[in-house]
mmCIF file of C-alpha atoms in Angstrom:
data_model
loop_
_atom_site.group_PDB
_atom_site.id
_atom_site.type_symbol
_atom_site.label_atom_id
_atom_site.label_comp_id
_atom_site.label_asym_id
_atom_site.label_seq_id
_atom_site.Cartn_x
_atom_site.Cartn_y
_atom_site.Cartn_z
ATOM 1 C CA LEU A 128 37.802 57.011 -58.243
ATOM 2 C CA PRO A 129 37.400 59.364 -60.899
ATOM 3 C CA LYS A 130 36.655 62.540 -58.353
ATOM 4 C CA GLY A 131 32.783 62.959 -56.152
ATOM 5 C CA TYR A 132 32.626 59.404 -56.602
ATOM 6 C CA LYS A 133 31.891 56.991 -53.297
ATOM 7 C CA VAL A 134 32.186 53.484 -52.232
ATOM 8 C CA LYS A 135 29.413 52.634 -50.377
ATOM 9 C CA ILE A 136 28.875 49.177 -48.016
ATOM 10 C CA ASP A 137 25.550 48.185 -46.220
ATOM 11 C CA LEU A 138 26.936 46.559 -43.018
ATOM 12 C CA ASN A 139 23.520 45.092 -43.258
ATOM 13 C CA ASN A 140 22.962 46.437 -38.646
ATOM 14 C CA GLY A 141 20.167 48.451 -39.761
ATOM 15 C CA LYS A 142 21.479 51.525 -40.917
ATOM 16 C CA GLY A 143 21.560 50.894 -44.191
ATOM 17 C CA LEU A 144 24.212 52.511 -46.417
ATOM 18 C CA VAL A 145 27.700 53.606 -45.830
ATOM 19 C CA ALA A 146 29.969 55.952 -47.583
ATOM 20 C CA MET A 147 33.627 56.205 -47.862
ATOM 21 C CA THR A 148 35.475 58.748 -49.635
ATOM 22 C CA CYS A 149 38.143 57.859 -51.862
ATOM 23 C CA SER A 150 41.450 58.769 -53.570
ATOM 24 C CA GLY A 151 43.019 56.638 -56.154
ATOM 25 C CA LEU A 152 43.273 53.745 -54.905
ATOM 26 C CA THR A 153 42.715 54.835 -51.118
ATOM 27 C CA CYS A 154 39.299 54.628 -49.035
ATOM 28 C CA SER A 155 39.010 55.925 -45.502
ATOM 29 C CA LEU A 156 35.467 54.861 -44.890
ATOM 30 C CA SER A 157 33.411 56.592 -42.288
ATOM 31 C CA SER A 158 32.235 53.949 -40.182
ATOM 32 C CA ASN A 159 34.695 52.459 -37.242
ATOM 33 C CA ALA A 160 35.562 49.459 -39.642
ATOM 34 C CA LEU A 161 35.003 47.830 -42.327
ATOM 35 C CA PRO A 162 33.264 44.452 -42.649
ATOM 36 C CA LYS A 163 34.577 41.258 -44.034
ATOM 37 C CA LEU A 164 34.766 41.428 -47.741
ATOM 38 C CA ASP A 165 34.074 38.496 -47.710
ATOM 39 C CA SER A 166 30.704 38.246 -46.391
ATOM 40 C CA PRO A 167 27.804 37.855 -48.898
ATOM 41 C CA THR A 168 25.516 39.369 -46.336
ATOM 42 C CA TYR A 169 27.582 42.592 -47.010
ATOM 43 C CA LYS A 170 26.877 44.201 -50.139
ATOM 44 C CA ILE A 171 29.376 47.586 -52.319
ATOM 45 C CA GLY A 172 28.098 49.398 -54.376
ATOM 46 C CA ILE A 173 29.914 52.391 -56.044
ATOM 47 C CA TYR A 174 28.024 55.634 -56.565
ATOM 48 C CA ASP A 175 29.286 58.870 -59.046
ATOM 49 C CA SER A 176 28.939 62.150 -57.760
ATOM 50 C CA LYS A 177 25.494 62.756 -58.030
ATOM 51 C CA GLY A 178 24.480 59.646 -56.198
ATOM 52 C CA VAL A 179 23.660 57.119 -58.917
ATOM 53 C CA LEU A 180 24.373 53.957 -58.234
ATOM 54 C CA GLN A 181 27.030 52.143 -61.281
ATOM 55 C CA GLY A 182 26.024 48.784 -62.340
ATOM 56 C CA ALA A 183 24.498 47.080 -59.673
ATOM 57 C CA LEU A 184 25.198 46.474 -55.815
ATOM 58 C CA LEU A 185 28.121 43.434 -55.561
ATOM 59 C CA ASN A 186 27.908 41.135 -52.457
ATOM 60 C CA GLY A 187 30.928 41.392 -49.800
ATOM 61 C CA ASN A 188 32.537 37.547 -51.978
ATOM 62 C CA PHE A 189 33.604 40.808 -54.595
ATOM 63 C CA THR A 190 36.496 42.673 -53.664
ATOM 64 C CA ASN A 191 36.975 46.151 -55.060
ATOM 65 C CA SER A 192 40.654 47.142 -55.379
ATOM 66 C CA PHE A 193 40.164 50.362 -53.382
ATOM 67 C CA LEU A 194 39.296 48.656 -50.404
ATOM 68 C CA ALA A 195 42.274 46.038 -51.108
ATOM 69 C CA SER A 196 44.027 47.878 -46.986
ATOM 70 C CA ALA A 197 41.191 46.768 -45.688
ATOM 71 C CA SER A 198 42.300 42.834 -46.577
ATOM 72 C CA GLY A 199 45.503 43.401 -44.485
ATOM 73 C CA TYR A 200 47.634 41.746 -48.253
ATOM 74 C CA SER A 201 49.472 43.532 -50.320
ATOM 75 C CA LYS A 202 50.940 42.371 -54.125
ATOM 76 C CA ILE A 203 54.428 42.568 -54.192
ATOM 77 C CA SER A 204 56.115 42.153 -58.034
ATOM 78 C CA ASN A 205 58.843 39.476 -59.187
ATOM 79 C CA LEU A 206 61.477 42.045 -58.006
ATOM 80 C CA GLY A 207 59.676 42.849 -54.699
ATOM 81 C CA ALA A 208 58.322 46.487 -55.299
ATOM 82 C CA VAL A 209 54.664 46.609 -53.160
ATOM 83 C CA LEU A 210 52.595 46.997 -56.071
ATOM 84 C CA PRO A 211 48.562 48.431 -56.497
ATOM 85 C CA ASP A 212 46.452 46.422 -55.526
ATOM 86 C CA VAL A 213 44.979 46.028 -59.492
ATOM 87 C CA ALA A 214 48.107 44.518 -60.268
ATOM 88 C CA ASN A 215 47.520 41.300 -62.612
ATOM 89 C CA LEU A 216 50.050 37.549 -62.113
ATOM 90 C CA GLY A 217 52.417 36.966 -64.139
ATOM 91 C CA SER A 218 56.260 36.508 -64.759
ATOM 92 C CA GLY A 219 57.578 39.803 -65.645
ATOM 93 C CA ASP A 220 59.517 42.060 -63.793
ATOM 94 C CA ASN A 221 56.438 44.677 -62.521
ATOM 95 C CA ASP A 222 53.920 41.793 -62.436
ATOM 96 C CA TRP A 223 52.325 40.345 -59.155
ATOM 97 C CA ALA A 224 54.293 37.158 -58.188
ATOM 98 C CA CYS A 225 54.151 37.202 -53.884
ATOM 99 C CA THR A 226 51.289 38.529 -51.586
ATOM 100 C CA LYS A 227 52.814 39.738 -47.854
ATOM 101 C CA ASP A 228 49.803 38.751 -44.813
ATOM 102 C CA ASN A 229 50.607 42.296 -43.248
ATOM 103 C CA LYS A 230 49.434 41.655 -40.416
ATOM 104 C CA THR A 231 51.771 38.567 -39.751
ATOM 105 C CA GLY A 232 55.099 40.429 -41.374
ATOM 106 C CA LEU A 233 55.267 37.186 -43.627
ATOM 107 C CA ILE A 234 55.268 37.195 -47.465
ATOM 108 C CA TRP A 235 53.987 34.325 -49.404
ATOM 109 C CA GLU A 236 54.682 32.279 -52.884
ATOM 110 C CA VAL A 237 51.540 33.044 -54.841
ATOM 111 C CA LYS A 238 50.718 29.418 -57.343
ATOM 112 C CA SER A 239 51.531 30.084 -60.664
ATOM 113 C CA ASP A 240 48.912 28.282 -63.828
ATOM 114 C CA ASN A 241 51.902 28.400 -66.744
ATOM 115 C CA VAL A 242 53.242 24.927 -65.781
ATOM 116 C CA VAL A 243 56.521 26.383 -65.031
ATOM 117 C CA LEU A 244 58.413 25.141 -61.837
ATOM 118 C CA ARG A 245 55.127 27.012 -59.512
ATOM 119 C CA ASP A 246 52.042 25.251 -61.819
ATOM 120 C CA LYS A 247 49.954 24.986 -59.315
ATOM 121 C CA ARG A 248 49.294 21.429 -60.283
ATOM 122 C CA TRP A 249 52.331 20.443 -59.176
ATOM 123 C CA SER A 250 53.220 17.920 -56.386
ATOM 124 C CA TYR A 251 56.140 16.767 -53.526
ATOM 125 C CA THR A 252 57.404 13.763 -50.839
ATOM 126 C CA TRP A 253 58.318 15.656 -48.063
ATOM 127 C CA TYR A 254 61.598 15.628 -47.684
ATOM 128 C CA GLU A 255 64.387 18.080 -46.032
ATOM 129 C CA PRO A 256 68.353 16.585 -44.228
ATOM 130 C CA ASP A 257 68.543 18.529 -42.024
ATOM 131 C CA ALA A 258 68.323 16.114 -38.833
ATOM 132 C CA SER A 259 67.240 19.215 -36.044
ATOM 133 C CA LYS A 260 64.338 19.658 -38.473
ATOM 134 C CA ASN A 261 63.380 16.767 -40.005
ATOM 135 C CA GLY A 262 61.910 15.015 -36.243
ATOM 136 C CA GLY A 263 64.159 12.202 -37.409
ATOM 137 C CA VAL A 264 63.380 10.642 -40.300
ATOM 138 C CA ALA A 265 64.339 12.928 -43.424
ATOM 139 C CA GLY A 266 61.474 11.750 -45.833
ATOM 140 C CA TYR A 267 61.262 10.501 -48.942
ATOM 141 C CA GLN A 268 63.567 12.440 -51.922
ATOM 142 C CA ASN A 269 62.492 13.004 -55.285
ATOM 143 C CA GLY A 270 58.737 11.743 -55.605
ATOM 144 C CA ASN A 271 59.459 8.471 -53.779
ATOM 145 C CA GLY A 272 60.849 7.766 -57.491
ATOM 146 C CA ASN A 273 57.216 8.843 -59.036
ATOM 147 C CA THR A 274 58.832 12.147 -60.903
ATOM 148 C CA GLY A 275 55.852 12.745 -63.193
ATOM 149 C CA TYR A 276 54.152 15.345 -61.224
ATOM 150 C CA CYS A 277 56.462 18.186 -60.892
ATOM 151 C CA PHE A 278 58.013 20.264 -63.394
ATOM 152 C CA GLY A 279 61.787 22.349 -62.658
ATOM 153 C CA SER A 280 62.775 20.377 -59.790
ATOM 154 C CA ASP A 281 62.627 16.901 -58.352
ATOM 155 C CA CYS A 282 59.225 16.108 -56.822
ATOM 156 C CA ASP A 283 60.042 16.600 -53.037
ATOM 157 C CA THR A 284 59.829 19.746 -51.345
ATOM 158 C CA TYR A 285 63.457 20.595 -49.755
ATOM 159 C CA ALA A 286 64.482 20.911 -54.027
ATOM 160 C CA TYR A 287 61.772 22.732 -54.852
ATOM 161 C CA LYS A 288 62.040 25.037 -52.619
ATOM 162 C CA ASN A 289 65.729 25.351 -53.236
ATOM 163 C CA SER A 290 64.906 25.625 -57.070
ATOM 164 C CA VAL A 291 62.595 28.752 -56.606
ATOM 165 C CA ASN A 292 66.004 30.203 -53.884
ATOM 166 C CA MET A 293 67.939 29.892 -57.123
ATOM 167 C CA LYS A 294 65.784 31.971 -59.117
ATOM 168 C CA GLY A 295 65.135 34.396 -56.653
ATOM 169 C CA LEU A 296 61.029 34.488 -56.113
ATOM 170 C CA CYS A 297 60.407 38.411 -55.380
ATOM 171 C CA GLY A 298 63.646 39.725 -55.702
ATOM 172 C CA LYS A 299 64.878 36.922 -52.094
ATOM 173 C CA SER A 300 66.806 33.889 -51.907
ATOM 174 C CA ASP A 301 65.110 32.268 -48.412
ATOM 175 C CA TRP A 302 62.114 31.452 -49.184
ATOM 176 C CA ARG A 303 61.868 28.528 -47.442
ATOM 177 C CA LEU A 304 58.213 25.729 -45.955
ATOM 178 C CA PRO A 305 56.421 28.135 -43.553
ATOM 179 C CA THR A 306 55.114 25.776 -40.292
ATOM 180 C CA VAL A 307 52.082 24.327 -40.175
ATOM 181 C CA ASP A 308 51.060 27.752 -37.382
ATOM 182 C CA GLU A 309 52.339 29.781 -40.123
ATOM 183 C CA LEU A 310 49.840 28.001 -42.750
ATOM 184 C CA MET A 311 46.814 27.786 -40.527
ATOM 185 C CA THR A 312 46.900 32.020 -40.772
ATOM 186 C CA LEU A 313 45.798 30.923 -44.366
ATOM 187 C CA VAL A 314 42.936 29.764 -43.491
ATOM 188 C CA PHE A 315 39.658 32.361 -44.573
ATOM 189 C CA CYS A 316 35.689 30.980 -43.204
ATOM 190 C CA SER A 317 33.796 32.666 -45.094
ATOM 191 C CA ASP A 318 30.879 31.975 -43.134
ATOM 192 C CA GLY A 319 33.144 33.263 -39.843
ATOM 193 C CA LYS A 320 32.808 30.321 -37.116
ATOM 194 C CA TYR A 321 36.393 29.198 -36.525
ATOM 195 C CA GLY A 322 37.708 27.549 -34.291
ATOM 196 C CA THR A 323 40.188 28.102 -31.403
ATOM 197 C CA ASP A 324 42.753 26.886 -33.442
ATOM 198 C CA GLY A 325 42.689 29.200 -36.562
ATOM 199 C CA SER A 326 40.776 26.032 -38.546
ATOM 200 C CA CYS A 327 36.898 25.919 -39.518
ATOM 201 C CA MET A 328 33.990 24.958 -37.447
ATOM 202 C CA SER A 329 31.861 23.849 -40.293
ATOM 203 C CA TYR A 330 32.553 22.614 -43.475
ATOM 204 C CA ASP A 331 29.693 22.447 -45.060
ATOM 205 C CA THR A 332 29.038 25.890 -44.883
ATOM 206 C CA VAL A 333 32.214 28.299 -46.196
ATOM 207 C CA THR A 334 33.802 28.720 -49.734
ATOM 208 C CA LYS A 335 36.513 26.637 -50.897
ATOM 209 C CA PRO A 336 39.001 26.748 -50.907
ATOM 210 C CA THR A 337 38.943 28.115 -47.251
ATOM 211 C CA ILE A 338 42.118 31.120 -49.047
ATOM 212 C CA ASN A 339 41.331 34.155 -49.270
ATOM 213 C CA THR A 340 41.309 33.732 -53.100
ATOM 214 C CA VAL A 341 42.102 37.535 -54.336
ATOM 215 C CA TYR A 342 45.278 37.728 -52.695
ATOM 216 C CA PHE A 343 45.710 34.023 -53.415
ATOM 217 C CA PRO A 344 43.933 32.345 -56.480
ATOM 218 C CA ASN A 345 44.668 29.331 -58.285
ATOM 219 C CA THR A 346 45.001 27.635 -54.904
ATOM 220 C CA GLN A 347 45.037 23.461 -54.905
ATOM 221 C CA TYR A 348 43.774 21.811 -51.326
ATOM 222 C CA GLY A 349 46.567 20.342 -49.055
ATOM 223 C CA TYR A 350 49.890 21.980 -48.512
ATOM 224 C CA TRP A 351 52.956 20.611 -46.842
ATOM 225 C CA SER A 352 54.669 22.702 -43.694
ATOM 226 C CA SER A 353 58.007 22.121 -42.222
ATOM 227 C CA SER A 354 56.445 20.854 -39.177
ATOM 228 C CA PRO A 355 57.072 17.121 -38.410
ATOM 229 C CA VAL A 356 54.991 14.967 -36.381
ATOM 230 C CA ALA A 357 55.708 14.375 -33.295
ATOM 231 C CA ASN A 358 55.998 11.084 -32.400
ATOM 232 C CA TYR A 359 55.226 9.761 -35.549
ATOM 233 C CA TYR A 360 58.964 10.097 -37.109
ATOM 234 C CA GLY A 361 56.959 8.972 -40.115
ATOM 235 C CA SER A 362 55.054 11.753 -41.025
ATOM 236 C CA ALA A 363 54.341 15.911 -41.487
ATOM 237 C CA GLN A 364 51.848 18.218 -40.966
ATOM 238 C CA GLY A 365 50.113 20.336 -43.604
ATOM 239 C CA VAL A 366 46.775 22.415 -44.008
ATOM 240 C CA ASN A 367 44.049 21.165 -45.893
ATOM 241 C CA PHE A 368 42.373 24.186 -47.712
ATOM 242 C CA GLY A 369 39.352 22.515 -49.163
ATOM 243 C CA ASN A 370 37.491 22.665 -45.008
ATOM 244 C CA GLY A 371 40.601 24.895 -43.038
ATOM 245 C CA PHE A 372 41.786 21.943 -40.446
ATOM 246 C CA SER A 373 45.588 21.133 -40.214
ATOM 247 C CA PHE A 374 46.321 16.888 -41.228
ATOM 248 C CA LYS A 375 49.274 14.697 -40.918
ATOM 249 C CA GLY A 376 50.487 12.255 -43.351
ATOM 250 C CA LEU A 377 52.782 10.211 -44.077
ATOM 251 C CA LYS A 378 56.270 11.884 -45.321
ATOM 252 C CA SER A 379 55.605 9.799 -48.937
ATOM 253 C CA TYR A 380 52.605 11.308 -49.801
ATOM 254 C CA PHE A 381 52.519 14.167 -52.778
ATOM 255 C CA ASN A 382 50.759 17.322 -51.209
ATOM 256 C CA PHE A 383 51.249 20.650 -52.868
ATOM 257 C CA VAL A 384 53.360 23.344 -51.306
ATOM 258 C CA ARG A 385 53.736 27.330 -50.576
ATOM 259 C CA LEU A 386 56.600 28.475 -49.421
ATOM 260 C CA VAL A 387 57.267 31.684 -47.436
ATOM 261 C CA ARG A 388 60.533 34.251 -45.671
#
């Protein structure tokens, strides 16, 4: 922010606007804690050195770059470097390609929208040849014969993982499918109502997709996890970001994939 500018947040608690002091891209709130920025009950404003509001107050579904530290996420470049929060998604070395969850330490693939290997549109059948990981059934290779749902790899989860690792996404080659519990940590319920398993309690009152779309753009709904279903060998688990719930699906079904490391 320019010198003397302040960010102010309406905490909707009867105390009015609470100021933050900022230096560059880092802001510190004078109160005890930041509110959830995605909640529509909060307002965010930028004020100049004379206290004049710059533009209109914005509701909480707008996330300012200088408030990124409150999100718990960091952008990671194609080479693996931590980026400022204003970085844009792209294929260049210093462009944004992955997102780190600073709470869990996990780094996640960010889907693209450019009709290449990691495009948001591609979907895959579930396949894992390692018997110690597949719950007794390997699944279905290359889309079970339906190969028109992906690009740059065979249309199964195992092939996709290997193709991404060959390219060294964000400087690493140890990407994998997340477990269902890991995938559930990405669920974000905009109404703040979570079940005991981290799912959204109300489908009707949450913004969809149920994920932080600032750090996970191009998100579709159903994503495979690496977790097979116990006692139902032909199925695996996933997470539906259309409603914030986990699901069980036949390994022959097509779902999306978001890798993690």
